C-alpha cells in the first residue's frame, strides 16, 4: 500500500531541514508530532516548527490543518508561514510566546469584566472571519486561546485547527470537540452548523467571569445530559457582582436551540462587547480562587513555566551567541498544534 502524500503547489522540498533552520529546543510533543522552536537562518526570524513523519500522516489531522490554515489570514488566528517536506512534513508556524489565557489571568493581580470583554471581542472577530470563510473551528476552548507575546497588551490568538472543518453548505454531522465546551446539538447527534462555535464562546465567557465551567460533572453521562438540556445557572455569590449585561450575553450565546443562538455578528453588537456595559470592578480574587480549584488538575494546565521562554527570547534579542538548549528545556511557548495528547475529544473528522 502506497504512502499517503500531501499534494500542494506551494510545498517546498529540502535535503536537510537543518540547513534552513537552527533548532533551539523542543517546545511540544503530540501523539504523532514534535514542535520545535527554530530560527530561520536566512532571516533570523523565530518560528514554531511542527514535525510529523510521513508514515503518520493518515493517523493525524495535519492534512486538514494545512488545508484550513492555508486559506485564512487574520491577526487573531495563528499563521502558517511555510511548509517543507523530506522524510517528515514540516509546518512553519507563528511562534506564540504569551502563554495560555487562564495563566495570564492568574498572573494579572487585577482582573475585571472589561478585561474578559476585550478577550471575547477578539475571539468573536476571529471566529466571525472564519465563519465568513465557511470554516468552523469545532474545538474552541481556553487552552486554544493563546497570547501572541508576553507584553501586557498582547493580542489573543486562536490556535489548533486539527478539528476544524470547511463547510460550503453550512451543515456538519460528525461528533467532535471537547467535553464541557461542545454544543447540545452535537451531543444529540443532530446535523449542526457554525452555531457550535458560538456556544463554545458562551462557555468560555462564563468561565472567564466566575472561574468555573457552567457544566461540570465527573460522570460524562451526567455532564452530557446537562449540556443537552442547557442546564446551567449563575450561582451566588460568584455571580452577584457580575453585570446583567454579561449574563444576557452568555444567555444568548448558550441558547439550546442553535437557530435562536447569537451569531458572531450579533454577539459583536451586544453592549457587553461593543458598548460600555462590562463592569470595571475587580473580580480577580473570586475568579482566580475558582480557577485554581476547578482547573488545577485539568489537562490544560501545563507543567512548564512561561517565564522561561520569555527570558530565553530576551537573550536571543540581546546576544549574538548561539543559545544552548536541550530538548528537555522548560519552554512554555504555546503554538498551534493538532496534538491529541493530554486532551480528550469526541472525534477528529
mmCIF file of C-alpha atoms in Angstrom:
data_model
loop_
_atom_site.group_PDB
_atom_site.id
_atom_site.type_symbol
_atom_site.label_atom_id
_atom_site.label_comp_id
_atom_site.label_asym_id
_atom_site.label_seq_id
_atom_site.Cartn_x
_atom_site.Cartn_y
_atom_site.Cartn_z
ATOM 1 C CA UNK A 1 0.000 0.000 0.000
ATOM 2 C CA UNK A 2 1.484 3.361 -1.048
ATOM 3 C CA UNK A 3 2.280 6.100 1.411
ATOM 4 C CA UNK A 4 -0.240 8.915 1.504
ATOM 5 C CA UNK A 5 1.130 12.283 0.375
ATOM 6 C CA UNK A 6 0.067 15.886 0.822
ATOM 7 C CA UNK A 7 -0.134 17.464 -2.617
ATOM 8 C CA UNK A 8 0.014 21.231 -2.860
ATOM 9 C CA UNK A 9 1.771 23.608 -5.223
ATOM 10 C CA UNK A 10 3.431 25.722 -2.526
ATOM 11 C CA UNK A 11 5.074 22.816 -0.662
ATOM 12 C CA UNK A 12 8.871 23.136 -0.517
ATOM 13 C CA UNK A 13 11.419 20.330 -0.588
ATOM 14 C CA UNK A 14 14.682 20.360 1.326
ATOM 15 C CA UNK A 15 17.534 17.868 1.545
ATOM 16 C CA UNK A 16 18.116 18.848 5.175
ATOM 17 C CA UNK A 17 15.753 20.987 7.231
ATOM 18 C CA UNK A 18 18.664 21.985 9.484
ATOM 19 C CA UNK A 19 20.138 23.866 6.538
ATOM 20 C CA UNK A 20 17.098 26.130 6.697
ATOM 21 C CA UNK A 21 16.590 26.435 10.457
ATOM 22 C CA UNK A 22 18.604 26.406 13.667
ATOM 23 C CA UNK A 23 16.811 24.205 16.193
ATOM 24 C CA UNK A 24 16.638 25.970 19.576
ATOM 25 C CA UNK A 25 14.721 23.425 21.630
ATOM 26 C CA UNK A 26 11.671 21.191 21.811
ATOM 27 C CA UNK A 27 8.532 23.032 22.887
ATOM 28 C CA UNK A 28 5.783 20.483 22.427
ATOM 29 C CA UNK A 29 5.044 16.821 21.781
ATOM 30 C CA UNK A 30 1.862 15.350 20.340
ATOM 31 C CA UNK A 31 0.702 11.856 19.535
ATOM 32 C CA UNK A 32 2.337 11.967 16.106
ATOM 33 C CA UNK A 33 4.282 15.224 16.006
ATOM 34 C CA UNK A 34 7.014 17.200 17.740
ATOM 35 C CA UNK A 35 7.164 21.008 17.802
ATOM 36 C CA UNK A 36 10.472 22.863 17.989
ATOM 37 C CA UNK A 37 11.392 26.479 18.468
ATOM 38 C CA UNK A 38 13.528 27.346 15.429
ATOM 39 C CA UNK A 39 15.326 30.314 13.949
ATOM 40 C CA UNK A 40 15.357 30.735 10.192
ATOM 41 C CA UNK A 41 18.977 31.099 9.127
ATOM 42 C CA UNK A 42 18.237 33.420 6.215
ATOM 43 C CA UNK A 43 16.161 35.978 8.159
ATOM 44 C CA UNK A 44 16.862 35.309 11.842
ATOM 45 C CA UNK A 45 13.122 35.083 12.472
ATOM 46 C CA UNK A 46 11.824 32.769 15.191
ATOM 47 C CA UNK A 47 9.113 30.213 14.436
ATOM 48 C CA UNK A 48 7.486 27.100 15.799
ATOM 49 C CA UNK A 49 8.285 24.128 13.567
ATOM 50 C CA UNK A 50 5.853 21.229 13.720
ATOM 51 C CA UNK A 51 7.423 17.969 12.503
ATOM 52 C CA UNK A 52 5.471 14.877 11.514
ATOM 53 C CA UNK A 53 6.819 11.659 9.995
ATOM 54 C CA UNK A 54 5.185 10.922 6.653
ATOM 55 C CA UNK A 55 4.148 7.439 7.767
ATOM 56 C CA UNK A 56 1.956 9.021 10.462
ATOM 57 C CA UNK A 57 0.037 11.309 8.105
ATOM 58 C CA UNK A 58 -3.028 9.084 7.812
ATOM 59 C CA UNK A 59 -3.374 8.977 11.619
ATOM 60 C CA UNK A 60 -3.060 12.722 12.216
ATOM 61 C CA UNK A 61 -5.136 15.827 11.470
ATOM 62 C CA UNK A 62 -2.237 17.503 9.682
ATOM 63 C CA UNK A 63 -3.700 17.497 6.182
ATOM 64 C CA UNK A 64 -6.929 19.097 7.359
ATOM 65 C CA UNK A 65 -4.968 21.605 9.430
ATOM 66 C CA UNK A 66 -2.872 22.683 6.456
ATOM 67 C CA UNK A 67 -5.883 22.933 4.144
ATOM 68 C CA UNK A 68 -7.682 25.234 6.583
ATOM 69 C CA UNK A 69 -4.721 27.378 7.657
ATOM 70 C CA UNK A 70 -3.556 27.937 4.099
ATOM 71 C CA UNK A 71 -6.781 29.727 3.163
ATOM 72 C CA UNK A 72 -7.069 32.057 6.166
ATOM 73 C CA UNK A 73 -5.257 35.216 7.231
ATOM 74 C CA UNK A 74 -6.397 37.100 10.319
ATOM 75 C CA UNK A 75 -4.496 38.962 13.021
ATOM 76 C CA UNK A 76 -6.095 36.866 15.757
ATOM 77 C CA UNK A 77 -5.583 33.480 14.091
ATOM 78 C CA UNK A 78 -2.240 31.698 14.264
ATOM 79 C CA UNK A 79 -0.480 31.784 10.920
ATOM 80 C CA UNK A 80 1.025 29.039 8.785
ATOM 81 C CA UNK A 81 4.169 30.618 7.336
ATOM 82 C CA UNK A 82 5.610 27.783 5.244
ATOM 83 C CA UNK A 83 5.541 24.054 4.569
ATOM 84 C CA UNK A 84 8.510 21.777 3.852
ATOM 85 C CA UNK A 85 8.884 18.057 3.255
ATOM 86 C CA UNK A 86 11.573 15.401 3.161
ATOM 87 C CA UNK A 87 11.234 12.298 5.330
ATOM 88 C CA UNK A 88 8.949 14.431 7.513
ATOM 89 C CA UNK A 89 6.357 17.114 6.925
ATOM 90 C CA UNK A 90 7.411 20.431 8.466
ATOM 91 C CA UNK A 91 4.875 23.152 9.259
ATOM 92 C CA UNK A 92 6.438 26.550 9.900
ATOM 93 C CA UNK A 93 4.080 28.321 12.311
ATOM 94 C CA UNK A 94 3.923 31.680 14.026
ATOM 95 C CA UNK A 95 5.598 31.494 17.414
ATOM 96 C CA UNK A 96 3.164 32.362 20.208
ATOM 97 C CA UNK A 97 5.101 33.219 23.338
ATOM 98 C CA UNK A 98 2.481 34.887 25.537
ATOM 99 C CA UNK A 99 1.100 31.804 27.256
ATOM 100 C CA UNK A 100 -2.405 30.453 27.792
ATOM 101 C CA UNK A 101 -5.422 32.588 28.608
ATOM 102 C CA UNK A 102 -6.030 31.224 32.113
ATOM 103 C CA UNK A 103 -2.381 31.516 33.110
ATOM 104 C CA UNK A 104 -2.315 35.170 32.108
ATOM 105 C CA UNK A 105 -5.424 35.887 34.168
ATOM 106 C CA UNK A 106 -3.889 34.196 37.213
ATOM 107 C CA UNK A 107 -0.735 36.284 36.783
ATOM 108 C CA UNK A 108 -2.525 39.647 36.415
ATOM 109 C CA UNK A 109 -3.259 40.624 40.013
ATOM 110 C CA UNK A 110 -6.212 42.748 38.858
ATOM 111 C CA UNK A 111 -8.948 41.471 36.552
ATOM 112 C CA UNK A 112 -12.325 42.867 35.527
ATOM 113 C CA UNK A 113 -15.296 42.163 33.277
ATOM 114 C CA UNK A 114 -13.814 44.671 30.857
ATOM 115 C CA UNK A 115 -10.695 42.518 30.536
ATOM 116 C CA UNK A 116 -12.858 39.490 29.769
ATOM 117 C CA UNK A 117 -14.904 41.500 27.273
ATOM 118 C CA UNK A 118 -11.771 42.577 25.371
ATOM 119 C CA UNK A 119 -10.649 38.958 25.065
ATOM 120 C CA UNK A 120 -14.057 37.769 23.884
ATOM 121 C CA UNK A 121 -14.300 40.600 21.344
ATOM 122 C CA UNK A 122 -11.034 39.471 19.727
ATOM 123 C CA UNK A 123 -12.200 35.852 19.718
ATOM 124 C CA UNK A 124 -15.509 36.856 18.133
ATOM 125 C CA UNK A 125 -13.786 38.909 15.436
ATOM 126 C CA UNK A 126 -11.557 35.969 14.542
ATOM 127 C CA UNK A 127 -14.390 33.421 14.568
ATOM 128 C CA UNK A 128 -16.599 35.779 12.554
ATOM 129 C CA UNK A 129 -13.827 35.882 9.950
ATOM 130 C CA UNK A 130 -13.619 32.079 9.944
ATOM 131 C CA UNK A 131 -17.372 31.709 9.556
ATOM 132 C CA UNK A 132 -17.449 34.192 6.661
ATOM 133 C CA UNK A 133 -14.862 31.938 5.016
ATOM 134 C CA UNK A 134 -17.027 28.840 5.613
ATOM 135 C CA UNK A 135 -14.709 27.492 8.321
ATOM 136 C CA UNK A 136 -15.944 26.132 11.661
ATOM 137 C CA UNK A 137 -13.310 25.647 14.369
ATOM 138 C CA UNK A 138 -15.267 22.997 16.333
ATOM 139 C CA UNK A 139 -12.868 22.904 19.290
ATOM 140 C CA UNK A 140 -12.853 26.368 20.830
ATOM 141 C CA UNK A 141 -11.756 26.266 24.469
ATOM 142 C CA UNK A 142 -9.495 28.312 26.759
ATOM 143 C CA UNK A 143 -6.325 26.313 26.064
ATOM 144 C CA UNK A 144 -6.686 27.088 22.359
ATOM 145 C CA UNK A 145 -6.673 30.817 23.113
ATOM 146 C CA UNK A 146 -3.063 31.969 23.377
ATOM 147 C CA UNK A 147 -1.393 35.338 23.703
ATOM 148 C CA UNK A 148 0.878 36.430 20.881
ATOM 149 C CA UNK A 149 3.601 37.733 23.205
ATOM 150 C CA UNK A 150 4.285 38.370 26.910
ATOM 151 C CA UNK A 151 3.505 42.098 26.502
ATOM 152 C CA UNK A 152 0.642 43.394 28.624
ATOM 153 C CA UNK A 153 -1.476 44.457 25.639
ATOM 154 C CA UNK A 154 -0.652 41.404 23.508
ATOM 155 C CA UNK A 155 -3.411 40.214 21.205
ATOM 156 C CA UNK A 156 -5.206 36.914 21.706
ATOM 157 C CA UNK A 157 -4.718 34.215 19.073
ATOM 158 C CA UNK A 158 -6.932 31.271 18.148
ATOM 159 C CA UNK A 159 -4.961 28.071 17.607
ATOM 160 C CA UNK A 160 -5.367 24.360 16.947
ATOM 161 C CA UNK A 161 -7.276 23.786 13.722
ATOM 162 C CA UNK A 162 -6.957 19.998 13.744
ATOM 163 C CA UNK A 163 -10.710 19.519 14.164
ATOM 164 C CA UNK A 164 -11.800 22.492 12.059
ATOM 165 C CA UNK A 165 -13.989 21.979 9.042
ATOM 166 C CA UNK A 166 -14.526 23.760 5.762
ATOM 167 C CA UNK A 167 -18.238 23.675 5.022
ATOM 168 C CA UNK A 168 -19.676 25.164 1.887
ATOM 169 C CA UNK A 169 -23.241 24.049 2.632
ATOM 170 C CA UNK A 170 -23.064 25.012 6.307
ATOM 171 C CA UNK A 171 -24.083 21.648 7.772
ATOM 172 C CA UNK A 172 -21.972 19.036 9.593
ATOM 173 C CA UNK A 173 -22.771 15.821 11.405
ATOM 174 C CA UNK A 174 -19.534 14.354 12.844
ATOM 175 C CA UNK A 175 -19.477 14.486 16.646
ATOM 176 C CA UNK A 176 -16.286 16.213 17.712
ATOM 177 C CA UNK A 177 -14.998 18.738 20.201
ATOM 178 C CA UNK A 178 -14.022 18.720 23.863
ATOM 179 C CA UNK A 179 -16.432 17.651 26.638
ATOM 180 C CA UNK A 180 -17.650 20.685 28.555
ATOM 181 C CA UNK A 181 -17.428 23.037 25.569
ATOM 182 C CA UNK A 182 -19.393 21.121 22.948
ATOM 183 C CA UNK A 183 -22.871 22.279 21.919
ATOM 184 C CA UNK A 184 -26.093 20.334 22.716
ATOM 185 C CA UNK A 185 -26.877 19.595 19.072
ATOM 186 C CA UNK A 186 -23.528 17.850 18.623
ATOM 187 C CA UNK A 187 -24.176 15.576 21.601
ATOM 188 C CA UNK A 188 -27.696 14.939 20.322
ATOM 189 C CA UNK A 189 -26.061 13.654 17.114
ATOM 190 C CA UNK A 190 -28.035 16.110 15.016
ATOM 191 C CA UNK A 191 -26.712 17.947 11.955
ATOM 192 C CA UNK A 192 -25.103 21.172 13.168
ATOM 193 C CA UNK A 193 -23.749 24.465 11.889
ATOM 194 C CA UNK A 194 -21.352 27.304 12.712
ATOM 195 C CA UNK A 195 -23.516 27.956 15.780
ATOM 196 C CA UNK A 196 -21.481 25.330 17.681
ATOM 197 C CA UNK A 197 -18.564 27.785 17.852
ATOM 198 C CA UNK A 198 -20.833 30.459 19.346
ATOM 199 C CA UNK A 199 -21.950 28.042 22.054
ATOM 200 C CA UNK A 200 -18.305 27.364 22.927
ATOM 201 C CA UNK A 201 -17.579 31.095 23.141
ATOM 202 C CA UNK A 202 -20.504 31.375 25.560
ATOM 203 C CA UNK A 203 -18.999 28.642 27.749
ATOM 204 C CA UNK A 204 -15.590 30.361 27.668
ATOM 205 C CA UNK A 205 -17.187 33.699 28.629
ATOM 206 C CA UNK A 206 -18.955 32.052 31.557
ATOM 207 C CA UNK A 207 -15.659 30.640 32.857
ATOM 208 C CA UNK A 208 -13.853 33.958 32.400
ATOM 209 C CA UNK A 209 -16.365 35.664 34.686
ATOM 210 C CA UNK A 210 -16.576 33.156 37.536
ATOM 211 C CA UNK A 211 -13.605 30.794 37.218
ATOM 212 C CA UNK A 212 -15.558 27.544 36.875
ATOM 213 C CA UNK A 213 -17.438 25.942 33.948
ATOM 214 C CA UNK A 214 -21.215 26.084 33.505
ATOM 215 C CA UNK A 215 -21.344 22.311 33.140
ATOM 216 C CA UNK A 216 -19.225 20.255 35.486
ATOM 217 C CA UNK A 217 -19.706 16.572 36.296
ATOM 218 C CA UNK A 218 -17.112 13.867 36.872
ATOM 219 C CA UNK A 219 -19.516 11.442 35.221
ATOM 220 C CA UNK A 220 -19.526 12.109 31.467
ATOM 221 C CA UNK A 221 -23.082 10.834 31.013
ATOM 222 C CA UNK A 222 -24.371 13.337 33.577
ATOM 223 C CA UNK A 223 -22.219 16.069 32.015
ATOM 224 C CA UNK A 224 -23.632 15.458 28.558
ATOM 225 C CA UNK A 225 -27.163 15.267 29.924
ATOM 226 C CA UNK A 226 -26.805 18.733 31.497
ATOM 227 C CA UNK A 227 -25.324 20.196 28.314
ATOM 228 C CA UNK A 228 -28.100 18.740 26.149
ATOM 229 C CA UNK A 229 -30.667 20.395 28.428
ATOM 230 C CA UNK A 230 -28.591 23.631 28.524
ATOM 231 C CA UNK A 231 -28.896 23.337 32.292
ATOM 232 C CA UNK A 232 -26.690 25.970 33.902
ATOM 233 C CA UNK A 233 -27.110 28.786 36.429
ATOM 234 C CA UNK A 234 -25.484 31.990 37.686
ATOM 235 C CA UNK A 235 -24.735 30.921 41.244
ATOM 236 C CA UNK A 236 -24.483 33.222 44.251
ATOM 237 C CA UNK A 237 -22.113 34.592 45.495
ATOM 238 C CA UNK A 238 -19.874 34.134 42.439
ATOM 239 C CA UNK A 239 -22.194 35.983 40.049
ATOM 240 C CA UNK A 240 -23.517 38.628 42.468
ATOM 241 C CA UNK A 241 -21.139 41.318 41.214
ATOM 242 C CA UNK A 242 -21.342 40.390 37.535
ATOM 243 C CA UNK A 243 -23.394 42.693 35.299
ATOM 244 C CA UNK A 244 -26.797 41.756 33.946
ATOM 245 C CA UNK A 245 -25.420 42.576 30.511
ATOM 246 C CA UNK A 246 -22.763 39.857 30.828
ATOM 247 C CA UNK A 247 -25.404 37.332 31.884
ATOM 248 C CA UNK A 248 -27.611 38.378 28.966
ATOM 249 C CA UNK A 249 -24.698 37.950 26.556
ATOM 250 C CA UNK A 250 -23.963 34.438 27.856
ATOM 251 C CA UNK A 251 -27.654 33.538 27.738
ATOM 252 C CA UNK A 252 -27.826 34.468 24.055
ATOM 253 C CA UNK A 253 -24.637 32.582 23.210
ATOM 254 C CA UNK A 254 -25.787 29.456 25.036
ATOM 255 C CA UNK A 255 -29.325 29.056 23.709
ATOM 256 C CA UNK A 256 -30.197 25.367 23.447
ATOM 257 C CA UNK A 257 -31.816 25.984 20.061
ATOM 258 C CA UNK A 258 -28.967 26.875 17.655
ATOM 259 C CA UNK A 259 -31.351 28.834 15.410
ATOM 260 C CA UNK A 260 -32.051 31.208 18.326
ATOM 261 C CA UNK A 261 -28.395 31.448 19.380
ATOM 262 C CA UNK A 262 -26.424 34.613 18.644
ATOM 263 C CA UNK A 263 -24.270 34.609 15.536
ATOM 264 C CA UNK A 264 -20.802 36.128 15.836
ATOM 265 C CA UNK A 265 -22.036 39.324 14.170
ATOM 266 C CA UNK A 266 -24.924 39.643 16.630
ATOM 267 C CA UNK A 267 -22.550 38.966 19.522
ATOM 268 C CA UNK A 268 -20.158 41.680 18.346
ATOM 269 C CA UNK A 269 -23.010 44.210 18.528
ATOM 270 C CA UNK A 270 -24.042 43.278 22.079
ATOM 271 C CA UNK A 271 -23.475 46.104 24.630
ATOM 272 C CA UNK A 272 -21.245 43.878 26.786
ATOM 273 C CA UNK A 273 -18.845 43.554 23.841
ATOM 274 C CA UNK A 274 -19.417 46.670 21.751
ATOM 275 C CA UNK A 275 -20.514 49.146 24.427
ATOM 276 C CA UNK A 276 -19.672 50.106 27.993
ATOM 277 C CA UNK A 277 -21.843 47.537 29.761
ATOM 278 C CA UNK A 278 -18.922 45.447 31.091
ATOM 279 C CA UNK A 279 -18.152 46.455 34.683
ATOM 280 C CA UNK A 280 -14.785 47.821 35.744
ATOM 281 C CA UNK A 281 -14.921 46.077 39.147
ATOM 282 C CA UNK A 282 -12.008 43.869 40.211
ATOM 283 C CA UNK A 283 -13.139 40.224 40.284
ATOM 284 C CA UNK A 284 -9.626 38.782 40.362
ATOM 285 C CA UNK A 285 -9.741 37.111 43.777
ATOM 286 C CA UNK A 286 -13.055 35.332 43.263
ATOM 287 C CA UNK A 287 -12.299 34.202 39.691
ATOM 288 C CA UNK A 288 -8.766 33.036 40.439
ATOM 289 C CA UNK A 289 -9.775 31.096 43.546
ATOM 290 C CA UNK A 290 -12.304 29.173 41.472
ATOM 291 C CA UNK A 291 -9.932 28.702 38.534
ATOM 292 C CA UNK A 292 -7.225 27.269 40.748
ATOM 293 C CA UNK A 293 -9.724 24.997 42.491
ATOM 294 C CA UNK A 294 -11.504 23.827 39.345
ATOM 295 C CA UNK A 295 -8.687 23.613 36.822
ATOM 296 C CA UNK A 296 -5.616 22.828 38.954
ATOM 297 C CA UNK A 297 -5.713 19.164 37.948
ATOM 298 C CA UNK A 298 -7.153 19.680 34.473
ATOM 299 C CA UNK A 299 -5.283 18.567 31.411
ATOM 300 C CA UNK A 300 -4.862 22.082 30.036
ATOM 301 C CA UNK A 301 -2.621 23.009 32.959
ATOM 302 C CA UNK A 302 0.994 22.997 31.737
ATOM 303 C CA UNK A 303 3.878 21.893 33.909
ATOM 304 C CA UNK A 304 6.227 24.371 32.281
ATOM 305 C CA UNK A 305 6.898 27.936 33.331
ATOM 306 C CA UNK A 306 6.114 30.628 30.760
ATOM 307 C CA UNK A 307 8.788 32.879 32.269
ATOM 308 C CA UNK A 308 11.483 30.539 30.957
ATOM 309 C CA UNK A 309 10.723 31.191 27.320
ATOM 310 C CA UNK A 310 10.317 34.916 27.921
ATOM 311 C CA UNK A 311 13.821 35.043 29.368
ATOM 312 C CA UNK A 312 15.131 32.938 26.506
ATOM 313 C CA UNK A 313 13.606 35.249 23.904
ATOM 314 C CA UNK A 314 15.183 38.243 25.629
ATOM 315 C CA UNK A 315 18.566 36.550 25.492
ATOM 316 C CA UNK A 316 18.118 35.868 21.785
ATOM 317 C CA UNK A 317 17.443 39.529 21.137
ATOM 318 C CA UNK A 318 20.310 40.781 23.281
ATOM 319 C CA UNK A 319 23.024 38.307 22.288
ATOM 320 C CA UNK A 320 24.539 37.175 19.020
ATOM 321 C CA UNK A 321 25.817 33.953 20.550
ATOM 322 C CA UNK A 322 24.149 30.647 19.764
ATOM 323 C CA UNK A 323 21.700 29.610 22.501
ATOM 324 C CA UNK A 324 22.360 26.325 24.235
ATOM 325 C CA UNK A 325 19.126 24.465 24.859
ATOM 326 C CA UNK A 326 18.499 20.802 25.430
ATOM 327 C CA UNK A 327 15.355 19.153 24.104
ATOM 328 C CA UNK A 328 14.027 18.994 27.648
ATOM 329 C CA UNK A 329 14.265 22.737 28.308
ATOM 330 C CA UNK A 330 11.293 24.086 30.240
ATOM 331 C CA UNK A 331 9.843 26.187 27.457
ATOM 332 C CA UNK A 332 6.218 27.196 27.521
ATOM 333 C CA UNK A 333 5.800 28.618 24.065
ATOM 334 C CA UNK A 334 2.348 27.525 23.065
ATOM 335 C CA UNK A 335 1.863 27.003 19.375
ATOM 336 C CA UNK A 336 -0.826 25.854 17.025
ATOM 337 C CA UNK A 337 -0.905 22.091 17.148
ATOM 338 C CA UNK A 338 -3.425 19.375 16.404
ATOM 339 C CA UNK A 339 -1.948 17.202 19.116
ATOM 340 C CA UNK A 340 -4.412 14.893 20.787
ATOM 341 C CA UNK A 341 -2.041 14.143 23.645
ATOM 342 C CA UNK A 342 -3.270 15.265 27.012
ATOM 343 C CA UNK A 343 -6.805 16.104 25.956
ATOM 344 C CA UNK A 344 -9.954 14.189 25.272
ATOM 345 C CA UNK A 345 -12.015 14.913 22.203
ATOM 346 C CA UNK A 346 -15.178 13.455 20.768
ATOM 347 C CA UNK A 347 -13.843 12.907 17.284
ATOM 348 C CA UNK A 348 -11.465 14.098 14.614
ATOM 349 C CA UNK A 349 -13.194 14.054 11.259
#
